[in-house]
mmCIF file of C-alpha atoms in Angstrom:
data_model
loop_
_atom_site.group_PDB
_atom_site.id
_atom_site.type_symbol
_atom_site.label_atom_id
_atom_site.label_comp_id
_atom_site.label_asym_id
_atom_site.label_seq_id
_atom_site.Cartn_x
_atom_site.Cartn_y
_atom_site.Cartn_z
ATOM 1 C CA LEU A 181 130.558 79.271 43.547
ATOM 2 C CA SER A 182 131.066 76.166 41.648
ATOM 3 C CA TRP A 183 128.997 75.690 38.480
ATOM 4 C CA ASN A 184 126.493 73.459 40.242
ATOM 5 C CA GLU A 185 125.536 76.347 42.658
ATOM 6 C CA ALA A 186 125.391 78.423 39.932
ATOM 7 C CA LEU A 187 123.192 76.234 38.115
ATOM 8 C CA LEU A 188 120.561 74.810 40.807
ATOM 9 C CA PRO A 189 118.430 77.978 41.122
ATOM 10 C CA ALA A 190 117.887 78.053 37.511
ATOM 11 C CA VAL A 191 117.032 74.412 37.381
ATOM 12 C CA PHE A 192 115.178 74.048 40.591
ATOM 13 C CA PRO A 193 113.710 77.232 41.613
ATOM 14 C CA PRO A 194 113.335 78.034 45.669
ATOM 15 C CA VAL A 195 110.515 77.133 47.368
ATOM 16 C CA ARG A 196 108.587 80.145 48.574
ATOM 17 C CA TRP A 197 107.507 79.345 51.711
ATOM 18 C CA GLU A 198 104.691 81.578 53.554
ATOM 19 C CA ILE A 199 106.122 82.350 57.325
ATOM 20 C CA ASN A 200 103.443 83.751 59.351
ATOM 21 C CA ASP A 201 104.071 85.710 62.602
ATOM 22 C CA SER A 202 102.132 84.944 65.877
ATOM 23 C CA GLU A 203 98.888 86.685 64.329
ATOM 24 C CA GLY A 204 98.760 84.753 61.352
ATOM 25 C CA HIS A 205 100.375 87.672 59.165
ATOM 26 C CA PRO A 206 102.923 86.871 56.888
ATOM 27 C CA SER A 207 105.916 87.633 58.244
ATOM 28 C CA SER A 208 107.965 90.983 56.849
ATOM 29 C CA SER A 209 110.392 88.992 54.699
ATOM 30 C CA HIS A 210 107.921 87.407 52.733
ATOM 31 C CA GLN A 211 105.232 90.154 52.814
ATOM 32 C CA THR A 212 103.637 91.126 49.372
ATOM 33 C CA LEU A 213 104.353 94.988 48.687
ATOM 34 C CA LYS A 214 102.439 97.460 50.699
ATOM 35 C CA GLY A 215 102.506 101.365 51.481
ATOM 36 C CA THR A 216 104.861 103.345 49.257
ATOM 37 C CA SER A 217 106.265 100.238 47.756
ATOM 38 C CA LYS A 218 103.091 99.327 46.231
ATOM 39 C CA TRP A 219 102.102 103.027 45.299
ATOM 40 C CA ALA A 220 105.362 103.294 43.058
ATOM 41 C CA THR A 221 104.606 100.369 41.254
ATOM 42 C CA SER A 222 101.162 101.802 39.497
ATOM 43 C CA LEU A 223 98.878 104.661 40.086
ATOM 44 C CA GLU A 224 96.080 102.017 40.010
ATOM 45 C CA ASN A 225 97.861 100.489 43.407
ATOM 46 C CA LEU A 226 98.240 104.081 44.861
ATOM 47 C CA LEU A 227 94.437 104.717 44.327
ATOM 48 C CA GLU A 228 93.205 101.542 45.999
ATOM 49 C CA ASP A 229 95.079 102.244 49.068
ATOM 50 C CA PRO A 230 93.122 105.077 51.250
ATOM 51 C CA GLU A 231 96.458 106.028 52.679
ATOM 52 C CA GLY A 232 98.049 106.308 49.156
ATOM 53 C CA VAL A 233 95.038 108.448 48.369
ATOM 54 C CA LYS A 234 95.398 110.958 51.400
ATOM 55 C CA ARG A 235 98.986 111.419 50.378
ATOM 56 C CA PHE A 236 98.540 111.791 46.463
ATOM 57 C CA ARG A 237 95.647 114.423 47.611
ATOM 58 C CA GLU A 238 98.046 116.138 49.819
ATOM 59 C CA PHE A 239 100.510 116.482 46.821
ATOM 60 C CA LEU A 240 97.899 117.572 44.476
ATOM 61 C CA LYS A 241 96.693 120.287 46.818
ATOM 62 C CA LYS A 242 100.418 121.776 46.819
ATOM 63 C CA GLU A 243 100.066 121.794 42.875
ATOM 64 C CA PHE A 244 96.502 123.060 42.888
ATOM 65 C CA SER A 245 95.346 120.077 40.914
ATOM 66 C CA GLU A 246 93.611 118.403 43.802
ATOM 67 C CA GLU A 247 90.218 118.600 41.747
ATOM 68 C CA ASN A 248 91.638 116.060 39.122
ATOM 69 C CA VAL A 249 91.939 113.314 41.741
ATOM 70 C CA LEU A 250 88.462 114.252 43.627
ATOM 71 C CA PHE A 251 86.788 113.915 39.946
ATOM 72 C CA TRP A 252 88.321 110.625 39.588
ATOM 73 C CA LEU A 253 87.130 109.436 43.202
ATOM 74 C CA ALA A 254 83.798 110.460 42.644
ATOM 75 C CA CYS A 255 83.461 108.954 39.374
ATOM 76 C CA GLU A 256 84.700 105.692 40.976
ATOM 77 C CA GLU A 257 81.778 105.845 43.547
ATOM 78 C CA PHE A 258 79.265 107.136 40.802
ATOM 79 C CA LYS A 259 79.701 103.912 39.166
ATOM 80 C CA LYS A 260 78.417 102.143 42.437
ATOM 81 C CA THR A 261 75.233 104.205 42.675
ATOM 82 C CA GLN A 262 72.099 102.014 42.699
ATOM 83 C CA GLY A 263 68.773 103.667 41.601
ATOM 84 C CA LYS A 264 67.668 106.228 39.139
ATOM 85 C CA LYS A 265 67.038 109.138 41.489
ATOM 86 C CA GLN A 266 70.568 108.642 43.560
ATOM 87 C CA MET A 267 72.361 108.356 40.060
ATOM 88 C CA GLN A 268 70.560 111.579 38.945
ATOM 89 C CA GLU A 269 71.591 113.563 42.092
ATOM 90 C CA LYS A 270 75.078 112.225 42.046
ATOM 91 C CA ALA A 271 75.415 112.805 38.501
ATOM 92 C CA LYS A 272 74.245 116.689 38.914
ATOM 93 C CA GLU A 273 76.677 116.906 41.564
ATOM 94 C CA ILE A 274 79.546 115.529 39.835
ATOM 95 C CA TYR A 275 78.783 117.813 36.966
ATOM 96 C CA MET A 276 78.019 120.967 39.140
ATOM 97 C CA THR A 277 81.303 120.428 41.005
ATOM 98 C CA PHE A 278 83.412 119.353 38.266
ATOM 99 C CA LEU A 279 82.569 119.881 34.661
ATOM 100 C CA SER A 280 79.976 122.990 34.594
ATOM 101 C CA SER A 281 81.671 126.183 33.428
ATOM 102 C CA LYS A 282 80.532 127.492 37.319
ATOM 103 C CA ALA A 283 82.155 124.412 39.016
ATOM 104 C CA SER A 284 83.929 125.042 41.624
ATOM 105 C CA SER A 285 86.632 122.637 41.203
ATOM 106 C CA GLN A 286 86.445 122.489 37.572
ATOM 107 C CA VAL A 287 88.687 119.779 35.994
ATOM 108 C CA ASN A 288 90.220 120.138 32.201
ATOM 109 C CA VAL A 289 89.065 117.672 30.033
ATOM 110 C CA GLU A 290 88.074 117.419 26.308
ATOM 111 C CA GLY A 291 84.296 117.079 25.541
ATOM 112 C CA GLN A 292 83.626 118.835 28.292
ATOM 113 C CA SER A 293 81.703 121.370 26.321
ATOM 114 C CA ARG A 294 79.475 118.595 24.859
ATOM 115 C CA LEU A 295 77.865 117.804 28.540
ATOM 116 C CA ASN A 296 75.327 119.568 29.316
ATOM 117 C CA GLU A 297 72.766 119.148 32.110
ATOM 118 C CA THR A 298 70.042 117.436 29.721
ATOM 119 C CA ILE A 299 72.442 114.471 29.778
ATOM 120 C CA LEU A 300 72.094 114.203 33.911
ATOM 121 C CA GLU A 301 68.100 113.252 33.175
ATOM 122 C CA THR A 302 69.408 109.771 32.052
ATOM 123 C CA PRO A 303 72.406 108.927 34.033
ATOM 124 C CA HIS A 304 74.013 105.520 33.731
ATOM 125 C CA PRO A 305 77.118 104.088 35.546
ATOM 126 C CA LEU A 306 79.691 104.914 32.723
ATOM 127 C CA MET A 307 78.355 108.299 31.643
ATOM 128 C CA PHE A 308 81.521 109.810 32.973
ATOM 129 C CA GLN A 309 83.906 107.288 31.531
ATOM 130 C CA LYS A 310 85.518 108.817 29.081
ATOM 131 C CA LEU A 311 86.249 112.135 30.855
ATOM 132 C CA GLN A 312 87.396 110.051 34.098
ATOM 133 C CA ASP A 313 90.026 108.085 31.841
ATOM 134 C CA GLN A 314 91.143 111.536 30.410
ATOM 135 C CA ILE A 315 92.006 112.636 33.851
ATOM 136 C CA PHE A 316 93.452 109.444 35.121
ATOM 137 C CA ASN A 317 95.995 109.594 32.102
ATOM 138 C CA LEU A 318 96.512 113.064 33.062
ATOM 139 C CA MET A 319 97.582 112.022 36.729
ATOM 140 C CA LYS A 320 99.579 108.893 35.348
ATOM 141 C CA TYR A 321 101.420 110.704 32.849
ATOM 142 C CA ASP A 322 101.980 113.892 34.625
ATOM 143 C CA SER A 323 101.544 114.502 38.408
ATOM 144 C CA TYR A 324 102.126 110.875 39.379
ATOM 145 C CA SER A 325 105.674 110.717 38.251
ATOM 146 C CA ARG A 326 106.147 113.916 40.169
ATOM 147 C CA PHE A 327 104.545 112.552 43.083
ATOM 148 C CA LEU A 328 107.200 109.747 43.580
ATOM 149 C CA LYS A 329 109.902 112.285 43.680
ATOM 150 C CA SER A 330 108.038 114.675 46.150
ATOM 151 C CA ASP A 331 109.150 115.236 49.921
ATOM 152 C CA ILE A 332 105.536 113.920 50.825
ATOM 153 C CA PHE A 333 106.011 110.357 49.175
ATOM 154 C CA LEU A 334 110.039 110.294 50.023
ATOM 155 C CA ASN A 335 108.804 111.109 53.631
ATOM 156 C CA HIS A 336 106.292 108.650 54.441
ATOM 157 C CA LYS A 337 108.395 106.265 52.455
ATOM 158 C CA LYS A 338 111.298 106.661 55.037
ATOM 159 C CA CYS A 339 109.148 106.529 57.906
ATOM 160 C CA GLU A 340 107.845 102.914 56.783
ATOM 161 C CA GLU A 341 111.390 101.923 56.699
ATOM 162 C CA GLN A 342 112.182 103.390 59.951
ATOM 163 C CA GLU A 343 108.847 101.681 61.235
ATOM 164 C CA GLU A 344 110.060 98.429 59.496
ATOM 165 C CA ASN A 345 113.480 98.556 61.174
ATOM 166 C CA SER A 346 112.159 99.315 64.485
ATOM 167 C CA PRO A 347 112.587 96.733 67.582
ATOM 168 C CA GLU A 348 109.032 95.894 67.599
ATOM 169 C CA ALA A 349 108.978 94.938 63.846
ATOM 170 C CA GLN A 350 112.086 92.981 64.389
ATOM 171 C CA THR A 351 110.571 91.105 67.317
ATOM 172 C CA ALA A 352 107.655 89.925 65.266
ATOM 173 C CA ALA A 353 110.216 88.780 62.708
ATOM 174 C CA LYS A 354 111.973 86.758 65.298
ATOM 175 C CA ARG A 355 108.503 85.341 66.687
ATOM 176 C CA ALA A 356 107.462 84.157 63.208
ATOM 177 C CA SER A 357 111.186 82.469 62.886
ATOM 178 C CA ARG A 358 110.560 80.947 66.030
ATOM 179 C CA ILE A 359 106.784 79.610 65.119
ATOM 180 C CA TYR A 360 108.375 78.470 61.759
ATOM 181 C CA ASN A 361 111.337 76.546 63.300
ATOM 182 C CA THR A 362 109.324 74.537 66.073
#
């Protein structure tokens, strides 16, 4: 490697071309992260992917803490609720399911005792935000790191890698290469 070859990438960064397959999707060599690779970058990315949520729930169920992600998801859905009546109904449902002392899937959060049913009469989209943040941080700094080391995650990652290396995936890459080179 000459000094020119060593300096060339630093002085002139490589141009990144987007190569598409015959369906117009980016080819696998230039795709943005997806699946387990994306899940491993952050809990936020994991929670944005329905398949990631499914696998994370599966893991949390084994750890007897699935209620954490269910509460977080319920709060996200609650924020999108329109209309006072619907908000009251959903707020009560969240309270009774996750926060009440008689809750079927009670989450363990600070400030829970200060919440009572009277707050449910005047709901607002961010009324559960502090509690949701506590649960998010609990998942982020506790269960998420264990999930990334779990059999559920590692097996899913292995299946993804096998799919990427399958003859069909390689055929798509070859088609993309032919399209690009013509």
